[in-house]
mmCIF file with all atom_site columns, C-alpha atoms in Angstrom:
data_model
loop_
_atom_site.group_PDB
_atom_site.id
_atom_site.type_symbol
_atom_site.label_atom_id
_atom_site.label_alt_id
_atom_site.label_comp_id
_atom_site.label_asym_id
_atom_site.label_entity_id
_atom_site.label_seq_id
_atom_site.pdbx_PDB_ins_code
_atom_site.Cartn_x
_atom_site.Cartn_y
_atom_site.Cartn_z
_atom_site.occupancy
_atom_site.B_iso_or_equiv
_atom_site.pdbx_formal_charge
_atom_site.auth_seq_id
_atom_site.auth_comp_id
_atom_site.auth_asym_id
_atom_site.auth_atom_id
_atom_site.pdbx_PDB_model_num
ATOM 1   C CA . UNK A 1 1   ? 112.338 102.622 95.054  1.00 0.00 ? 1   UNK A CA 1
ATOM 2   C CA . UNK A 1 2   ? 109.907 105.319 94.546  1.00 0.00 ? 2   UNK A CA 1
ATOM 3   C CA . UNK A 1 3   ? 108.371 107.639 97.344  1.00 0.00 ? 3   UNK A CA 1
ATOM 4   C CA . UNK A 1 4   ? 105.285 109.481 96.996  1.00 0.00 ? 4   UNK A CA 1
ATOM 5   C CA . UNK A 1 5   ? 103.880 111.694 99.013  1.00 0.00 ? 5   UNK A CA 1
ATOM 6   C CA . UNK A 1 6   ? 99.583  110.562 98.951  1.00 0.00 ? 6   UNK A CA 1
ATOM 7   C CA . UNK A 1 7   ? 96.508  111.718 100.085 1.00 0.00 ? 7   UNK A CA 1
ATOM 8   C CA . UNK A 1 8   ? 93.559  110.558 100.944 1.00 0.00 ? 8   UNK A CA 1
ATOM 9   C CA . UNK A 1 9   ? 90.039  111.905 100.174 1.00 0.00 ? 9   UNK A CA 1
ATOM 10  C CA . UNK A 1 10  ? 89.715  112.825 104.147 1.00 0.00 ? 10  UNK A CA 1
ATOM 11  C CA . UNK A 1 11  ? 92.546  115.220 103.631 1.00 0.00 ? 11  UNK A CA 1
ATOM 12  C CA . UNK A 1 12  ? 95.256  112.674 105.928 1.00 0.00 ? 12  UNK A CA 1
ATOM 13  C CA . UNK A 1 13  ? 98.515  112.948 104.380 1.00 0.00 ? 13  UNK A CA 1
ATOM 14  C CA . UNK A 1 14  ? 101.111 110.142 104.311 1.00 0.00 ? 14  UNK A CA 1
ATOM 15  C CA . UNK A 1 15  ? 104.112 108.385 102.481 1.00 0.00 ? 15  UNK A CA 1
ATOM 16  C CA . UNK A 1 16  ? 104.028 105.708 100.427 1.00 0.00 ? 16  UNK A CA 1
ATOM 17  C CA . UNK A 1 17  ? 107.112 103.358 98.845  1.00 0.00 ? 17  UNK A CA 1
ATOM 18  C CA . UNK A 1 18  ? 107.201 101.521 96.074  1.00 0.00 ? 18  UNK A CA 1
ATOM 19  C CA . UNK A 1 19  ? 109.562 99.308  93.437  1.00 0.00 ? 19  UNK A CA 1
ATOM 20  C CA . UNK A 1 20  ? 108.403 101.938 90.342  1.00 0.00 ? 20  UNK A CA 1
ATOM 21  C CA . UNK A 1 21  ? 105.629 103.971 89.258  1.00 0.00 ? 21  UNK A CA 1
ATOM 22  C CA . UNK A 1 22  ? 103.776 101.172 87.147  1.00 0.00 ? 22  UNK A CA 1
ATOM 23  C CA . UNK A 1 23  ? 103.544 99.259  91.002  1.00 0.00 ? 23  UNK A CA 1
ATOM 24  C CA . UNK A 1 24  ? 102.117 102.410 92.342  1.00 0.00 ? 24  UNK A CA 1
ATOM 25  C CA . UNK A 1 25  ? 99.025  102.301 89.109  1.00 0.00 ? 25  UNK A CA 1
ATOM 26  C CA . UNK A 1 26  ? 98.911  98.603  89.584  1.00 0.00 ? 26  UNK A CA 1
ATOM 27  C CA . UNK A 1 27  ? 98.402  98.918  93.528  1.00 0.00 ? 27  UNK A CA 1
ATOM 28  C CA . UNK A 1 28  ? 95.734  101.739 93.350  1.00 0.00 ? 28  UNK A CA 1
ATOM 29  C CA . UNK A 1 29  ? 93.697  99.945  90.265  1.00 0.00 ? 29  UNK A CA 1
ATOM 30  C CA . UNK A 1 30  ? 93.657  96.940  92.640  1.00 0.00 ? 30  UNK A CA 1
ATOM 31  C CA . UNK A 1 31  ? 92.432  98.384  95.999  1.00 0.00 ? 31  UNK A CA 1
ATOM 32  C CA . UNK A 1 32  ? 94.819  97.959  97.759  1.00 0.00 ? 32  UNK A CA 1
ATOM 33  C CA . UNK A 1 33  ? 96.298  101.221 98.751  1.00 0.00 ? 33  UNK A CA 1
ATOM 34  C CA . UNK A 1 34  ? 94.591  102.581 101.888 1.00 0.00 ? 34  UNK A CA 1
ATOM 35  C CA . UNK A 1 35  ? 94.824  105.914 104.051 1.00 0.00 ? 35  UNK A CA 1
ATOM 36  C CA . UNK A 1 36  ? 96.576  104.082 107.842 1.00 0.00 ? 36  UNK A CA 1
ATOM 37  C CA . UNK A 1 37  ? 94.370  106.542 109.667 1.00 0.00 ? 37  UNK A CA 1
ATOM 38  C CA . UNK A 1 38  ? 90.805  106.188 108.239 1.00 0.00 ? 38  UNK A CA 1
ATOM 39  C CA . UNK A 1 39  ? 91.381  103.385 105.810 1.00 0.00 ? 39  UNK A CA 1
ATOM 40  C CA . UNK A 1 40  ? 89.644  105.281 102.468 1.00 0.00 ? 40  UNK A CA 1
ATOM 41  C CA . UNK A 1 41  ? 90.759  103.657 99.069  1.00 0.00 ? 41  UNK A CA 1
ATOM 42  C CA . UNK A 1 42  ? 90.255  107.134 97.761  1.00 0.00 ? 42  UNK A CA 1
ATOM 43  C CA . UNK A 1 43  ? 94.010  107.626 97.502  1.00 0.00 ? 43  UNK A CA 1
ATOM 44  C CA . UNK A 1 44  ? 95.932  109.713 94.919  1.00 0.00 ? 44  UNK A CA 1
ATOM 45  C CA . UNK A 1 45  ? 99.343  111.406 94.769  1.00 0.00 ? 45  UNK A CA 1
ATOM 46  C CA . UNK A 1 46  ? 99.936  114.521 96.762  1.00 0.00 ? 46  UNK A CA 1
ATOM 47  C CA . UNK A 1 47  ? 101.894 117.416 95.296  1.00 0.00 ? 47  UNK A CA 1
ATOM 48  C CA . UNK A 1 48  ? 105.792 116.448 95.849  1.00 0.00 ? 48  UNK A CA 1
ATOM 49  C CA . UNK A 1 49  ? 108.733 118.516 95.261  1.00 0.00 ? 49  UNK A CA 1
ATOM 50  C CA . UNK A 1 50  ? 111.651 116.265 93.554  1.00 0.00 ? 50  UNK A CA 1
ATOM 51  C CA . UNK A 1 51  ? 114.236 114.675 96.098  1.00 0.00 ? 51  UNK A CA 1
ATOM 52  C CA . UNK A 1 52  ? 117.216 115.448 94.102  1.00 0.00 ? 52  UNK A CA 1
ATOM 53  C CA . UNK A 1 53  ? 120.327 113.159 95.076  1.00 0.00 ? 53  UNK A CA 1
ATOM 54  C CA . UNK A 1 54  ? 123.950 113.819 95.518  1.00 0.00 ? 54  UNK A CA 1
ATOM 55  C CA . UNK A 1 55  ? 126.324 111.969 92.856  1.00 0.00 ? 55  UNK A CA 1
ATOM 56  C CA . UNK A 1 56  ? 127.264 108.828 94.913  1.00 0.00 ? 56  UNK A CA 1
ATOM 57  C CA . UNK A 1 57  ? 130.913 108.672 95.834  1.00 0.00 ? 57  UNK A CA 1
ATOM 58  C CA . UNK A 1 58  ? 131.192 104.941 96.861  1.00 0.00 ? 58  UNK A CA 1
ATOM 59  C CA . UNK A 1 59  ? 129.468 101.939 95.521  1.00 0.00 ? 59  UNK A CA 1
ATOM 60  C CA . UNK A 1 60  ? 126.549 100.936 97.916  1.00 0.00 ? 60  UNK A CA 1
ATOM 61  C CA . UNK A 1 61  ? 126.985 97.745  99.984  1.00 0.00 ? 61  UNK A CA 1
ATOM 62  C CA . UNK A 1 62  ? 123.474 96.292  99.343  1.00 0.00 ? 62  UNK A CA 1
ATOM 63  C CA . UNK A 1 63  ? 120.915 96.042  96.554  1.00 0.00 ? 63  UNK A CA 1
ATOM 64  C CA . UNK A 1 64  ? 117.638 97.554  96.527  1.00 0.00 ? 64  UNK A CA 1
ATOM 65  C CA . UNK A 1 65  ? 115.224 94.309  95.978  1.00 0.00 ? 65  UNK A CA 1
ATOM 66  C CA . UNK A 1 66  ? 111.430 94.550  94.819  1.00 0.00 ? 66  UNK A CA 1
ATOM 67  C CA . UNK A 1 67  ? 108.648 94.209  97.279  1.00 0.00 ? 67  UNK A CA 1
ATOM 68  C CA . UNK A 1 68  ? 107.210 91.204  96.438  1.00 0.00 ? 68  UNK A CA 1
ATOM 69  C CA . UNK A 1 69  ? 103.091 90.506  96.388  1.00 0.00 ? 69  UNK A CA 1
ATOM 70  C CA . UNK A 1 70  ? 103.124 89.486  99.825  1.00 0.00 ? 70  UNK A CA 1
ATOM 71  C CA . UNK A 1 71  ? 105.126 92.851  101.188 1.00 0.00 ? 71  UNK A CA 1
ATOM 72  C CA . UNK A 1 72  ? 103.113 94.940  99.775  1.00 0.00 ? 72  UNK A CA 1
ATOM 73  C CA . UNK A 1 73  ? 99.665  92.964  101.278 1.00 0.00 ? 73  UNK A CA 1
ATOM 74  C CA . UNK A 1 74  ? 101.619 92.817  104.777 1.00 0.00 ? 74  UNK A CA 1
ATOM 75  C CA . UNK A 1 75  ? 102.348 96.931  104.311 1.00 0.00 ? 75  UNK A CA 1
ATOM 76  C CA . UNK A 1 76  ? 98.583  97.212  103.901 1.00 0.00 ? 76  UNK A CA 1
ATOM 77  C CA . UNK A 1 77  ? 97.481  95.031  106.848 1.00 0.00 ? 77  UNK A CA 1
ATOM 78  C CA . UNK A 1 78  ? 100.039 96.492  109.119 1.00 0.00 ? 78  UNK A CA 1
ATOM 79  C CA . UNK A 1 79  ? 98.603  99.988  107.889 1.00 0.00 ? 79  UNK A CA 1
ATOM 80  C CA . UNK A 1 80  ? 95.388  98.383  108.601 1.00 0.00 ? 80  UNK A CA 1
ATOM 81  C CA . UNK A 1 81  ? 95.960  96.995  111.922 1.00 0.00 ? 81  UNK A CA 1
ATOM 82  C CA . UNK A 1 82  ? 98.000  100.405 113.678 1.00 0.00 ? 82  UNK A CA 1
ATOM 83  C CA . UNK A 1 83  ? 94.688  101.861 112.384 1.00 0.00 ? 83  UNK A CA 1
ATOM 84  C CA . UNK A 1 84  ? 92.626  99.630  114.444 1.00 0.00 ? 84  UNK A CA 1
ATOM 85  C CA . UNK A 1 85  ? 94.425  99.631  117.537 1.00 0.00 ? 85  UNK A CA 1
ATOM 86  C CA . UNK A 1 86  ? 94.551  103.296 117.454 1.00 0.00 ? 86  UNK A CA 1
ATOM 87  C CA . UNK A 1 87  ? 90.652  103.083 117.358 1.00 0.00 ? 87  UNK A CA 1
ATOM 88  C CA . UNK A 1 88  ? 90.495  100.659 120.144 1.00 0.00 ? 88  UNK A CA 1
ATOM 89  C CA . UNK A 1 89  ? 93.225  102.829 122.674 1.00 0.00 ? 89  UNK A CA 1
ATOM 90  C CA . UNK A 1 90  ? 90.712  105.745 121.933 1.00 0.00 ? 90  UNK A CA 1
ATOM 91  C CA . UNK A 1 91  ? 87.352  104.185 122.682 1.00 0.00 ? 91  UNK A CA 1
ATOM 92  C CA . UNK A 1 92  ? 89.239  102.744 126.012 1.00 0.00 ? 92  UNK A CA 1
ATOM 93  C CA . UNK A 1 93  ? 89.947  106.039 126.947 1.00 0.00 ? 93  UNK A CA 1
ATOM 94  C CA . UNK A 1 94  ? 86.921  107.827 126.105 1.00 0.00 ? 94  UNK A CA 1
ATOM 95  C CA . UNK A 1 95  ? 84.708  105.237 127.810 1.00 0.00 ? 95  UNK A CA 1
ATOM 96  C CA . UNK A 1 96  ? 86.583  103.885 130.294 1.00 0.00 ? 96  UNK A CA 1
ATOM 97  C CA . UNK A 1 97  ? 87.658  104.742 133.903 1.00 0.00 ? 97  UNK A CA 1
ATOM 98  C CA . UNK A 1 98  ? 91.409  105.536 133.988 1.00 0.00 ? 98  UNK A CA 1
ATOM 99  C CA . UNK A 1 99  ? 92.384  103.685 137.762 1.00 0.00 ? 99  UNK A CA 1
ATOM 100 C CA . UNK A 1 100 ? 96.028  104.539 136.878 1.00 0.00 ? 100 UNK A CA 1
ATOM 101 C CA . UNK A 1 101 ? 98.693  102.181 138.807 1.00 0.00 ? 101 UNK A CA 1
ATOM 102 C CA . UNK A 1 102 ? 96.089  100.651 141.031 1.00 0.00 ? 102 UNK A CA 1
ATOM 103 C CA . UNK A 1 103 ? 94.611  98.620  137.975 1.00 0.00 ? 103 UNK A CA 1
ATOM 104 C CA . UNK A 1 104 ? 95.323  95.082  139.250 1.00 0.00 ? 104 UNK A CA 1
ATOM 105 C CA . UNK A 1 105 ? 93.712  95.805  142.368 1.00 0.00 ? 105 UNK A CA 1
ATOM 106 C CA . UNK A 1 106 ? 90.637  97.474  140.632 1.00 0.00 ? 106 UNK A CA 1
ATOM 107 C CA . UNK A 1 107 ? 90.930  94.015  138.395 1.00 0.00 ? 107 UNK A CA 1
ATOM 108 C CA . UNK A 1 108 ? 90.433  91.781  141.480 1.00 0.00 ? 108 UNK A CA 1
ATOM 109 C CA . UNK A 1 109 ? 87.609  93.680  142.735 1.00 0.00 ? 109 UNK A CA 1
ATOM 110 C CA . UNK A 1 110 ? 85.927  93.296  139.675 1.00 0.00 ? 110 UNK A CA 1
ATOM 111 C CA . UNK A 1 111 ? 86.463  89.489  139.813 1.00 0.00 ? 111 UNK A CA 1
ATOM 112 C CA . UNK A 1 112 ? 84.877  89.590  143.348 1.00 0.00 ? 112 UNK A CA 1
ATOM 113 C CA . UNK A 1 113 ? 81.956  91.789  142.083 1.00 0.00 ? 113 UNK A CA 1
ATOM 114 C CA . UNK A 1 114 ? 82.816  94.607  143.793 1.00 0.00 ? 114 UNK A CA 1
ATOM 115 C CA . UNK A 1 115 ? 83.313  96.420  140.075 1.00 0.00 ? 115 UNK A CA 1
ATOM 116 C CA . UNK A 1 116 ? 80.845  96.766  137.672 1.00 0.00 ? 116 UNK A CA 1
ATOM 117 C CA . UNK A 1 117 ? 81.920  99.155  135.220 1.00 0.00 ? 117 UNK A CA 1
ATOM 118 C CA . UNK A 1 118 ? 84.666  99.297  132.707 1.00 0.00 ? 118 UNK A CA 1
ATOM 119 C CA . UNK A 1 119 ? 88.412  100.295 133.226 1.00 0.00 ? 119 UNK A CA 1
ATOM 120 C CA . UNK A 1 120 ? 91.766  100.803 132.065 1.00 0.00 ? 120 UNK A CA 1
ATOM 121 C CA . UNK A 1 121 ? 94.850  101.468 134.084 1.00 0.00 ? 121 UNK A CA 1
ATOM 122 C CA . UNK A 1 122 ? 98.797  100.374 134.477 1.00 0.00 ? 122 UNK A CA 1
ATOM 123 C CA . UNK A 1 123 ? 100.440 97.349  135.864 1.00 0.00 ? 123 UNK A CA 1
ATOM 124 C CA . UNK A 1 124 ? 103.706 95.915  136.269 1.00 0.00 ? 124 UNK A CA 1
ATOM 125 C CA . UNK A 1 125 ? 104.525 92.731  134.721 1.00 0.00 ? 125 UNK A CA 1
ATOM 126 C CA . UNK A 1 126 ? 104.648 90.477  138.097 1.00 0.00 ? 126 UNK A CA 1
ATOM 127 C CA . UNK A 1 127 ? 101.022 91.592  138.817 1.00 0.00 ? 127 UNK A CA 1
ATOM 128 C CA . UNK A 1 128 ? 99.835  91.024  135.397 1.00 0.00 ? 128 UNK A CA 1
ATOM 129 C CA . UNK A 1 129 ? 101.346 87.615  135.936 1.00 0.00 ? 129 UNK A CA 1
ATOM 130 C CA . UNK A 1 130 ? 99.493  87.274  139.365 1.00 0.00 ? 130 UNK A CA 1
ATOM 131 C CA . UNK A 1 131 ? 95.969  88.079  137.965 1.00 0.00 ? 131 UNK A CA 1
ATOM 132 C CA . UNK A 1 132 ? 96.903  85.736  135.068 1.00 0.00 ? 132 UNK A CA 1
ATOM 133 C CA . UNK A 1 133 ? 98.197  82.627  137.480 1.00 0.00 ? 133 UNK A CA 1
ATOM 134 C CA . UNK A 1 134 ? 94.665  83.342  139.860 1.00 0.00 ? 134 UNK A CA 1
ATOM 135 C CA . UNK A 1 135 ? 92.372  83.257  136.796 1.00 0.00 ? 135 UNK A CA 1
ATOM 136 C CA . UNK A 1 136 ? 91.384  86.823  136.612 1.00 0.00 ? 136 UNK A CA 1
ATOM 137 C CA . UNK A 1 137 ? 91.755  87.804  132.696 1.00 0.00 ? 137 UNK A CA 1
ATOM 138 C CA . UNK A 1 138 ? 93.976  91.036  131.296 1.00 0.00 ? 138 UNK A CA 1
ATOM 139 C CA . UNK A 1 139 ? 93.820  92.610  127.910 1.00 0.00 ? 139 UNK A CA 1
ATOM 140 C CA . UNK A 1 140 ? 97.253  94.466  126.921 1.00 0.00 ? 140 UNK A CA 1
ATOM 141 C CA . UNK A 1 141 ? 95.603  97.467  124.988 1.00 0.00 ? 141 UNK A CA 1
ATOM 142 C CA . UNK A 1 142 ? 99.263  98.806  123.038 1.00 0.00 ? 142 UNK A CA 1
ATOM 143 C CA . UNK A 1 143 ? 99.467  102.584 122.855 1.00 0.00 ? 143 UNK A CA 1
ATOM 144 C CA . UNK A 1 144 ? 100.101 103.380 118.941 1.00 0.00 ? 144 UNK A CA 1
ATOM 145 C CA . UNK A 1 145 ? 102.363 106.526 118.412 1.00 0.00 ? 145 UNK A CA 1
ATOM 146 C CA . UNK A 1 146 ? 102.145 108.189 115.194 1.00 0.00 ? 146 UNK A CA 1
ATOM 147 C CA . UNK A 1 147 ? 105.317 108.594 113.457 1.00 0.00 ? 147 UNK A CA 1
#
């Protein structure tokens, strides 16, 4: 496995792996490498300094294995996807009223009408699972951290 240190034409840095450098070309003529926090195809290789390995003193207990086709296109969409839901969590929290740990009973005023704007808040899993079993519908928004 290669790693390469890439770039994106917005400046956002980030690692990429792959099976040899020919992948890398063959991945980048095709489209299908893309920056996980603003998904720009204008990727290229960063400037790396060499990762120089120790002589190995044991033979390993696994083999390396290619990434196959549909690895590499689930790498992508998971790249794709974290960059989404980051997206989402920070429209939520830019437009929405934070009601903290007294979400599900800001939830069932909404149901009644007594809500009419948007919010976000915390709840534990048996009140999720009470607005749930009386009708009233939750979205989970997951909190992405960046690694």
């Amino acid at each position: 496995m290669i790693k390469y240190s890439l770039i994106c034409d917005e400046e956002h840095e980030f690692d990429g792996w792959f099976p040899n450098s020919e992948d890398y070309d063959k991945q980048l003529k095709k489209g299908l490498l893309l920056c996980p926090l603003c998904d720009s195809k204008e990727v290229r290789k960063s400037i790396m300094a060499p990762n120089i390995k120790k002589p190995k003193t044991k033979k390993p207990t696994h083999k390396e294995h290619d990434i196959t086709d549909w690895q590499q296109e689930h790498m992508v969409m998971g790249s794709k996807a974290r960059h989404l839901l980051r997206k989402l969590e920070k429209h939520v929290k830019e437009n929405f009223e934070d009601v903290g740990d007294t979400f599900a009973k800001e939830a069932r005023k909404a149901d009644r009408g007594e809500r009419n704007h948007d919010f976000y808040g915390s709840a534990t899993d048996k009140e999720v699972n009470d607005l749930v079993d009386d009708g009233i519908d939750v979205f989970h928004v997951p909190s992405i951290k960046d690694n």
